[in-house]
Short mmCIF file of C-alpha atoms in Angstrom, two decimals:
data_model
loop_
_atom_site.label_atom_id
_atom_site.label_comp_id
_atom_site.label_asym_id
_atom_site.label_seq_id
_atom_site.Cartn_x
_atom_site.Cartn_y
_atom_site.Cartn_z
CA MET W 1 80.65 119.34 141.23
CA ASP W 2 81.44 115.30 142.16
CA LYS W 3 83.00 113.35 139.71
CA TRP W 4 79.70 110.73 138.79
CA SER W 5 77.49 114.35 139.03
CA PHE W 6 80.21 115.13 136.22
CA GLY W 7 80.21 111.96 134.89
CA PHE W 8 76.13 111.51 134.68
CA THR W 9 75.44 114.76 133.06
CA MET W 10 77.97 114.51 130.34
CA THR W 11 76.36 110.89 129.55
CA LEU W 12 73.24 112.26 129.32
CA VAL W 13 74.05 115.26 127.65
CA GLY W 14 76.67 113.99 125.65
CA ILE W 15 74.28 110.75 123.84
CA GLY W 16 70.84 113.29 124.44
CA GLY W 17 72.84 115.87 123.01
CA THR W 18 74.36 113.76 119.78
CA PHE W 19 71.43 112.28 119.06
CA ILE W 20 68.89 115.31 119.22
CA THR W 21 71.80 117.58 116.77
CA LEU W 22 71.53 113.94 114.13
CA GLY W 23 68.22 113.71 114.16
CA LEU W 24 68.02 117.21 113.24
CA LEU W 25 70.22 116.84 110.28
CA ILE W 26 68.50 113.94 109.09
CA LEU W 27 64.97 116.50 109.11
CA LEU W 28 67.14 118.94 107.23
CA ILE W 29 68.58 116.54 104.99
CA ASN W 30 65.01 115.56 103.93
CA ILE W 31 63.34 118.99 103.16
CA PHE W 32 66.05 119.27 101.15
CA LYS W 33 65.80 116.66 98.53
CA ARG W 34 62.18 117.43 98.75
CA LEU W 35 63.37 121.29 97.91
CA PHE W 36 66.49 120.08 95.60
CA PRO W 37 64.68 116.68 93.54
CA VAL W 38 66.60 115.77 91.07
CA ARG W 39 65.57 116.36 88.18
CA SER W 40 65.66 120.19 89.57
CA ASP W 41 69.65 119.41 88.93
CA ARG W 42 69.67 119.42 84.62
CA GLY W 43 71.16 122.13 83.71
CA SER W 44 72.00 123.79 87.25
CA LEU W 45 74.61 123.35 88.10
CA LYS W 46 78.61 121.08 86.90
CA MET Z 1 146.41 116.10 124.98
CA PHE Z 2 145.80 112.35 126.72
CA GLU Z 3 142.95 114.04 129.50
CA SER Z 4 140.97 115.87 125.87
CA VAL Z 5 140.66 112.43 124.44
CA VAL Z 6 139.52 110.76 127.46
CA ALA Z 7 137.10 113.74 127.48
CA GLY Z 8 136.30 113.47 124.28
CA LEU Z 9 135.91 109.44 123.96
CA SER Z 10 133.81 110.00 127.60
CA GLY Z 11 131.01 111.62 125.15
CA LEU Z 12 130.90 109.04 123.34
CA THR Z 13 129.74 106.30 125.80
CA HIS Z 14 127.37 108.41 127.90
CA GLY Z 15 124.16 106.80 125.83
CA VAL Z 16 125.56 103.67 126.55
CA SER Z 17 126.17 103.79 130.17
CA PHE Z 18 123.20 105.61 131.01
CA LEU Z 19 121.24 102.23 128.90
CA VAL Z 20 123.56 100.25 131.13
CA THR Z 21 122.90 102.58 134.05
CA GLN Z 22 119.05 103.55 134.23
CA GLY Z 23 117.89 103.04 130.54
CA LEU Z 24 115.66 99.71 131.41
CA PRO Z 25 112.28 101.59 130.38
CA ASN Z 26 113.97 103.55 127.09
CA VAL Z 27 115.11 99.57 126.06
CA ILE Z 28 111.03 98.49 126.68
CA MET Z 29 109.93 101.73 124.45
CA LEU Z 30 111.81 100.83 121.53
CA GLY Z 31 111.20 97.36 121.84
CA VAL Z 32 107.45 99.05 121.88
CA GLY Z 33 108.64 101.36 118.73
CA GLY Z 34 110.02 98.44 116.92
CA VAL Z 35 106.32 96.63 117.50
CA LEU Z 36 104.67 99.38 115.99
CA MET Z 37 106.89 99.57 113.12
CA TYR Z 38 106.61 95.75 112.68
CA LEU Z 39 103.10 95.89 113.28
CA ALA Z 40 102.82 98.99 110.28
CA ILE Z 41 105.67 96.91 107.82
CA ARG Z 42 104.45 93.45 108.19
CA LYS Z 43 100.84 92.88 109.64
CA GLY Z 44 99.51 96.68 107.81
CA VAL Z 45 98.32 97.68 110.81
CA GLU Z 46 97.02 101.42 110.15
CA PRO Z 47 100.88 101.65 108.62
CA LEU Z 48 101.01 105.83 107.84
CA LEU Z 49 100.26 106.43 111.06
CA LEU Z 50 102.07 103.34 112.97
CA LEU Z 51 105.31 103.81 110.67
CA PRO Z 52 106.23 107.10 112.30
CA ILE Z 53 104.80 106.76 115.49
CA GLY Z 54 107.37 103.56 116.03
CA PHE Z 55 109.74 105.35 114.64
CA GLY Z 56 109.22 108.32 117.01
CA CYS Z 57 109.34 106.57 119.50
CA PHE Z 58 112.58 104.56 118.59
CA LEU Z 59 113.88 108.40 118.20
CA VAL Z 60 112.79 109.46 121.16
CA ASN Z 61 113.88 106.78 123.55
CA ILE Z 62 117.30 106.38 122.36
CA PRO Z 63 119.18 107.17 126.09
CA LEU Z 64 120.03 111.30 125.56
CA SER Z 65 118.26 111.62 122.36
CA GLU Z 66 117.44 115.27 122.50
CA VAL Z 67 114.83 115.42 119.79
CA MET Z 68 111.88 116.13 122.65
CA ASP Z 69 114.43 119.32 124.07
CA THR Z 70 113.37 122.59 123.44
CA GLY Z 71 114.65 123.22 119.85
CA GLY Z 72 114.41 119.54 119.22
CA ILE Z 73 113.10 118.16 115.51
CA LEU Z 74 109.98 116.34 117.40
CA LYS Z 75 109.53 118.94 120.34
CA PHE Z 76 109.30 121.83 117.19
CA LEU Z 77 106.84 119.19 115.32
CA TYR Z 78 104.67 118.90 118.37
CA ASP Z 79 104.86 122.71 119.36
CA VAL Z 80 103.44 123.06 115.14
CA GLY Z 81 101.19 121.20 115.15
CA ILE Z 82 100.19 119.03 118.20
CA SER Z 83 100.09 122.06 120.84
CA THR Z 84 98.38 123.90 118.48
CA GLU Z 85 95.83 121.70 117.64
CA ILE Z 86 96.35 122.55 113.42
CA PHE Z 87 97.80 118.87 112.55
CA PRO Z 88 94.50 117.08 113.82
CA LEU Z 89 92.45 119.96 111.85
CA LEU Z 90 94.63 120.04 108.60
CA ILE Z 91 93.61 115.88 108.48
CA PHE Z 92 90.13 116.63 108.74
CA ILE Z 93 90.03 118.87 105.60
CA GLY Z 94 91.80 115.70 103.42
CA ILE Z 95 88.99 113.31 104.83
CA GLY Z 96 86.21 115.93 104.26
CA ALA Z 97 88.04 115.96 100.51
CA MET Z 98 87.78 112.29 100.52
CA THR Z 99 85.01 111.12 102.07
CA ASP Z 100 81.07 111.24 99.62
CA PHE Z 101 78.35 111.97 101.61
CA THR Z 102 76.12 110.33 98.93
CA PRO Z 103 75.21 106.88 100.95
CA LEU Z 104 74.04 108.46 104.16
CA LEU Z 105 71.93 111.46 101.77
CA GLU Z 106 70.23 108.38 100.15
CA ASN Z 107 69.05 107.41 102.98
CA PRO Z 108 69.11 109.83 105.85
CA LYS Z 109 68.06 107.63 109.03
CA ILE Z 110 70.99 105.53 108.93
CA LEU Z 111 73.02 109.42 110.17
CA LEU Z 112 71.43 108.10 113.47
CA PHE Z 113 73.72 104.54 113.40
CA GLY Z 114 76.06 107.33 113.97
CA ALA Z 115 75.31 108.54 117.44
CA ALA Z 116 74.27 105.32 118.28
CA GLY Z 117 77.92 104.25 117.48
CA GLN Z 118 79.46 107.07 120.14
CA CYS Z 119 78.03 105.64 123.14
CA GLY Z 120 80.85 103.81 124.12
CA ILE Z 121 82.99 107.08 124.11
CA PHE Z 122 80.29 108.01 127.33
CA LEU Z 123 80.37 104.52 129.24
CA THR Z 124 84.31 104.82 129.15
CA LEU Z 125 84.32 108.14 130.34
CA LEU Z 126 82.42 106.78 133.19
CA LEU Z 127 84.47 104.34 133.55
CA ALA Z 128 88.19 106.61 134.05
CA LEU Z 129 86.46 108.37 136.28
CA SER Z 130 86.19 105.21 138.30
CA LEU Z 131 89.67 104.05 138.18
CA GLY Z 132 90.69 107.44 139.49
CA PHE Z 133 91.15 109.72 136.44
CA SER Z 134 90.96 113.86 136.18
CA GLN Z 135 87.36 114.22 134.87
CA LEU Z 136 89.22 115.73 132.06
CA GLU Z 137 91.93 113.08 131.37
CA ALA Z 138 88.66 110.81 131.18
CA VAL Z 139 86.70 112.85 128.36
CA CYS Z 140 89.97 112.64 126.31
CA ILE Z 141 89.89 108.54 127.08
CA GLY Z 142 86.14 108.30 125.92
CA ILE Z 143 87.12 109.60 123.40
CA ILE Z 144 88.96 106.93 121.97
CA GLY Z 145 85.42 105.68 121.60
CA ALA Z 146 84.71 107.21 119.24
CA CYS Z 147 87.22 105.37 116.84
CA ASP Z 148 88.67 108.86 115.33
CA GLY Z 149 91.69 109.35 116.02
CA PRO Z 150 92.53 112.81 115.12
CA THR Z 151 89.31 114.02 117.23
CA ALA Z 152 91.58 112.05 119.63
CA ILE Z 153 94.38 113.57 118.89
CA TYR Z 154 92.58 117.33 119.01
CA VAL Z 155 90.91 117.04 122.60
CA THR Z 156 93.78 115.37 124.16
CA ALA Z 157 96.37 117.79 123.33
CA GLN Z 158 93.72 120.50 124.50
CA PHE Z 159 92.78 118.69 128.27
CA ALA Z 160 95.19 115.84 129.23
CA PRO Z 161 98.72 115.88 126.76
CA GLN Z 162 100.81 113.89 129.45
CA LEU Z 163 98.32 111.15 127.90
CA LEU Z 164 98.80 112.12 124.23
CA GLY Z 165 100.77 109.33 123.89
CA PRO Z 166 98.99 106.13 124.90
CA ILE Z 167 95.44 107.76 123.46
CA SER Z 168 97.06 108.23 120.50
CA VAL Z 169 98.53 104.97 120.17
CA ALA Z 170 95.51 102.62 121.58
CA ALA Z 171 92.83 105.16 119.51
CA TYR Z 172 94.78 103.88 116.29
CA SER Z 173 95.62 100.71 117.45
CA TYR Z 174 91.61 100.23 117.72
CA MET Z 175 90.48 101.51 114.73
CA ALA Z 176 92.72 98.97 112.43
CA LEU Z 177 91.03 96.26 114.56
CA VAL Z 178 87.58 97.04 114.11
CA PRO Z 179 87.94 94.21 111.73
CA ILE Z 180 88.89 91.71 114.78
CA ILE Z 181 86.64 93.15 117.79
CA GLN Z 182 82.93 93.60 115.53
CA PRO Z 183 82.41 90.59 114.31
CA PRO Z 184 81.85 88.07 117.16
CA ILE Z 185 79.97 90.73 118.51
CA MET Z 186 77.50 91.90 115.72
CA HIS Z 187 77.50 87.34 115.01
CA ALA Z 188 75.94 87.54 119.45
CA LEU Z 189 73.61 90.39 119.07
CA THR Z 190 71.93 89.04 115.54
CA SER Z 191 69.72 85.86 114.88
CA PRO Z 192 70.21 83.74 111.62
CA LYS Z 193 67.14 86.11 109.96
CA GLU Z 194 68.42 89.40 110.73
CA ARG Z 195 71.43 88.81 109.51
CA VAL Z 196 70.00 87.41 106.09
CA VAL Z 197 68.08 90.96 105.62
CA ARG Z 198 68.48 92.48 102.47
CA MET Z 199 68.33 95.69 101.78
CA GLU Z 200 67.31 97.59 98.80
CA VAL Z 201 69.55 99.74 96.19
CA PRO Z 202 68.17 102.54 94.63
CA ARG Z 203 68.57 101.67 91.20
CA GLU Z 204 69.20 105.97 90.61
CA SER Z 205 70.40 108.43 92.98
CA THR Z 206 67.99 110.31 94.83
CA VAL Z 207 70.15 113.28 96.11
CA SER Z 208 71.16 115.82 93.79
CA ASP Z 209 74.02 118.08 93.36
CA ARG Z 210 72.25 121.20 95.13
CA THR Z 211 71.61 118.53 98.00
CA ARG Z 212 75.29 117.34 98.06
CA LEU Z 213 76.32 120.85 97.72
CA LEU Z 214 74.42 122.40 100.75
CA PHE Z 215 74.87 119.21 102.74
CA PRO Z 216 78.38 120.08 104.58
CA ILE Z 217 76.95 123.81 104.70
CA VAL Z 218 73.70 122.83 106.31
CA VAL Z 219 76.21 120.66 108.69
CA THR Z 220 78.37 122.96 109.83
CA LEU Z 221 76.19 125.98 110.74
CA VAL Z 222 73.67 123.50 112.48
CA THR Z 223 76.35 121.82 114.15
CA GLY Z 224 78.12 124.96 115.14
CA LEU Z 225 75.26 126.44 116.31
CA ILE Z 226 74.08 123.64 118.64
CA ALA Z 227 77.68 123.51 119.65
CA PRO Z 228 80.32 126.09 118.88
CA LYS Z 229 83.30 125.05 120.84
CA GLY Z 230 83.34 122.18 118.23
CA LEU Z 231 83.40 123.67 115.17
CA PRO Z 232 87.42 123.76 114.06
CA LEU Z 233 87.00 120.01 113.67
CA MET Z 234 83.29 119.94 112.21
CA GLY Z 235 84.06 122.83 109.77
CA THR Z 236 87.68 121.62 108.68
CA VAL Z 237 85.74 118.44 108.09
CA MET Z 238 83.05 119.63 105.83
CA LEU Z 239 85.64 122.59 104.57
CA GLY Z 240 87.00 119.72 102.48
CA ASN Z 241 83.74 118.22 101.37
CA PHE Z 242 82.40 121.40 100.35
CA MET Z 243 85.74 122.74 97.94
CA LYS Z 244 85.07 118.38 96.28
CA GLU Z 245 81.09 118.44 95.60
CA SER Z 246 81.44 122.69 94.41
CA GLY Z 247 84.20 121.09 91.83
CA VAL Z 248 86.09 124.47 91.04
CA VAL Z 249 88.73 123.77 93.23
CA GLN Z 250 90.21 120.45 92.20
CA ARG Z 251 93.68 121.82 92.90
CA LEU Z 252 93.13 123.00 95.86
CA THR Z 253 90.71 119.43 97.14
CA GLY Z 254 93.62 116.78 95.34
CA ALA Z 255 96.55 118.90 97.64
CA SER Z 256 93.65 118.60 100.56
CA GLU Z 257 93.82 114.57 100.29
CA ASN Z 258 96.95 113.81 99.00
CA GLU Z 259 99.61 116.60 99.66
CA ILE Z 260 99.04 117.91 102.62
CA ALA Z 261 96.65 115.22 104.66
CA ASN Z 262 100.44 112.92 103.75
CA ILE Z 263 102.91 115.55 105.25
CA VAL Z 264 101.13 116.60 107.84
CA THR Z 265 100.14 112.53 108.66
CA LEU Z 266 103.91 112.12 108.78
CA PHE Z 267 104.86 114.87 111.10
CA LEU Z 268 101.58 114.26 113.22
CA GLY Z 269 102.92 110.52 113.43
CA LEU Z 270 106.71 111.56 113.91
CA ALA Z 271 105.33 113.95 116.88
CA ILE Z 272 103.36 111.40 118.55
CA GLY Z 273 106.22 109.30 118.93
CA GLY Z 274 108.26 111.86 120.74
CA THR Z 275 105.41 111.86 123.48
CA MET Z 276 106.71 108.12 124.08
CA GLU Z 277 109.27 108.71 126.35
CA GLY Z 278 109.67 105.87 128.33
CA HIS Z 279 110.07 107.40 131.71
CA VAL Z 280 106.90 108.85 131.02
CA PHE Z 281 105.04 106.22 129.20
CA LEU Z 282 105.42 103.28 130.48
CA LYS Z 283 103.03 103.66 133.48
CA PRO Z 284 99.91 101.98 134.97
CA GLU Z 285 97.85 104.30 133.01
CA THR Z 286 99.32 103.68 130.04
CA LEU Z 287 97.69 99.91 130.24
CA ALA Z 288 94.49 101.20 131.47
CA ILE Z 289 93.73 103.68 128.84
CA PHE Z 290 94.58 100.56 126.42
CA GLY Z 291 92.07 98.91 127.99
CA LEU Z 292 89.21 100.90 128.33
CA GLY Z 293 89.63 102.03 124.45
CA PHE Z 294 88.77 98.39 123.99
CA VAL Z 295 85.96 98.61 126.28
CA ALA Z 296 85.13 101.68 124.44
CA ILE Z 297 84.70 100.27 120.99
CA CYS Z 298 83.14 97.49 121.81
CA VAL Z 299 80.03 99.45 123.18
CA ASP Z 300 80.26 101.38 119.97
CA THR Z 301 79.58 97.79 118.54
CA VAL Z 302 76.79 97.23 120.99
CA ALA Z 303 75.87 99.74 120.57
CA GLY Z 304 74.86 100.58 116.74
CA VAL Z 305 73.75 97.09 116.67
CA LEU Z 306 70.99 97.41 118.93
CA LEU Z 307 69.98 100.28 117.14
CA GLY Z 308 69.43 98.41 114.11
CA LYS Z 309 67.70 95.66 115.91
CA LEU Z 310 65.40 98.15 117.01
CA MET Z 311 65.38 99.64 113.37
CA TYR Z 312 64.90 96.28 111.88
CA LEU Z 313 61.36 96.12 114.31
CA LEU Z 314 60.20 99.25 113.43
CA SER Z 315 61.09 99.09 109.74
CA GLY Z 316 59.09 95.90 109.71
CA GLY Z 317 62.58 94.00 108.59
CA LYS Z 318 64.07 95.75 106.17
CA ILE Z 319 66.96 96.88 107.89
CA ASN Z 320 69.86 94.81 108.69
CA PRO Z 321 70.57 95.59 112.24
CA LEU Z 322 74.32 94.56 111.21
CA ILE Z 323 74.81 97.97 109.82
CA GLY Z 324 74.14 98.96 113.29
CA SER Z 325 78.06 98.18 113.60
CA ALA Z 326 79.47 100.52 111.18
CA GLY Z 327 78.45 103.85 112.92
CA ILE Z 328 81.47 104.78 114.07
CA SER Z 329 84.39 106.68 112.38
CA ALA Z 330 86.91 103.66 111.08
CA TYR Z 331 86.41 104.36 107.66
CA PRO Z 332 85.68 102.52 105.06
CA MET Z 333 86.69 99.39 107.57
CA ALA Z 334 83.60 99.81 109.64
CA ALA Z 335 81.58 99.59 106.41
CA ARG Z 336 83.85 97.09 105.09
CA VAL Z 337 83.43 94.80 108.16
CA VAL Z 338 79.52 95.13 107.47
CA GLN Z 339 79.61 94.09 104.17
CA MET Z 340 81.48 90.48 104.78
CA MET Z 341 79.88 89.86 107.29
CA GLY Z 342 76.66 90.01 105.47
CA GLN Z 343 78.24 88.01 102.88
CA ARG Z 344 79.50 85.25 105.34
CA TYR Z 345 75.83 84.25 106.02
CA ASP Z 346 74.11 85.31 102.35
CA LYS Z 347 76.45 85.67 99.61
CA LYS Z 348 73.97 87.67 97.34
CA ASN Z 349 73.24 89.93 100.57
CA TYR Z 350 75.05 93.09 99.17
CA LEU Z 351 75.03 95.44 102.49
CA LEU Z 352 77.85 98.10 101.67
CA MET Z 353 76.14 100.78 100.58
CA HIS Z 354 74.22 101.28 103.25
CA ALA Z 355 77.47 100.40 105.58
CA MET Z 356 79.07 103.12 104.19
CA GLY Z 357 76.39 105.44 104.86
CA ALA Z 358 76.03 104.29 108.36
CA ASN Z 359 79.91 104.53 108.46
CA THR Z 360 79.86 108.73 107.09
CA GLY Z 361 77.35 109.40 109.62
CA GLY Z 362 79.58 107.50 112.22
CA GLN Z 363 82.20 110.29 111.05
CA ILE Z 364 79.76 112.99 111.88
CA GLY Z 365 78.55 111.55 114.87
CA SER Z 366 82.37 110.83 116.24
CA VAL Z 367 82.77 114.69 115.50
CA MET Z 368 79.76 115.47 116.81
CA ALA Z 369 79.91 114.03 119.86
CA ALA Z 370 83.27 115.33 120.90
CA ALA Z 371 81.45 119.10 119.69
CA VAL Z 372 79.30 118.47 122.30
CA MET Z 373 81.50 117.06 124.99
CA LEU Z 374 83.70 120.11 124.14
CA SER Z 375 80.70 122.92 124.50
CA VAL Z 376 78.72 120.64 128.05
CA LEU Z 377 82.46 121.36 129.45
CA LYS Z 378 82.30 125.00 128.47
CA GLY Z 379 79.04 125.11 130.33
CA MET Z 380 80.13 123.81 133.10
CA GLY Z 381 82.96 126.20 133.47
CA LEU Z 382 86.14 123.05 133.15
CA ILE Z 383 87.00 124.66 129.95
#
């Protein structure tokens, strides 16, 4: 693989992979916030 | 008798004669070590790292020093902690234990700033390739743009150990220079109207203890499935955070963020300093690496602010684009810069909480970007 194919592959997959993974985490955080709202905590932990 | 005295005395003059005859690189690097220690002591520039790095650099450049030879103290520290990648990972446990992800969990979408803040990595990688660095060297140089010292060390120690000294020093130096590098870019890219946007702070937390506790588990699982080569990095950060949020291992949490992190930081700094031997360090590549590192931090900031402007438009003016610049891993310095800049234009504007969220997003983003790169390299069969 020549260096430019390597560079552009790393750039595209790298930026894309990072954005997609963090986007997935945003989705999951929102789901967890709905599943476990603040009031459900009382008396459950700590 | 006389001959043995002369022979003995000559043993005491070897160092000086080496310095005079072929020691110019050592002299220069003794000066560099001195500058690093000066910056740490008098200017407060990342003193926990730059002081031991500076002293390690000083030790290794004293002529005929054997500290980096087999059996030498710095070589031992290097072999034990850096070649094995244990030191950066132990530091990551401490970082996880010190980090509060609540501001990020309050407003999860600002995690995207943590992705935008890594764009400098990839542009720098392309620039490094164009300057003739090999593929793996370019990846390691690009990682300076993660603004994350342990990640840079972890990746470089694996794939370009010959560049460890300049890349580590560049990464830590630019992290410390964030308050100088970022403000002009933030000012240039934002309009007066955008800079004074006030962002709401919720009166009560919307994040439950369960969510905080599950967050490190979910992040480890998801990122580990997507980019398994980066699991040691993300796993150790999240282990530290999980211990903190669990609240049941306060002694381990305390040790991780204090004693272990402090001891490892000392050893890590000394070992990195040991890689800065004059004849190895003083090359044109070192200057190129410092230049590329600067470009990387600038591009990170530009990308973060531009994403901030996009989110300002999409949110109907509710998001201040300045917080985009905090999507890098320099924590909490980048968030403090946003707060300072926000108050420069409106003294009653408090952006700190949102900036902290973006900044912790930057910590996750930087590790994720490195993890993705490692997994892509593995996928390409290059490692």
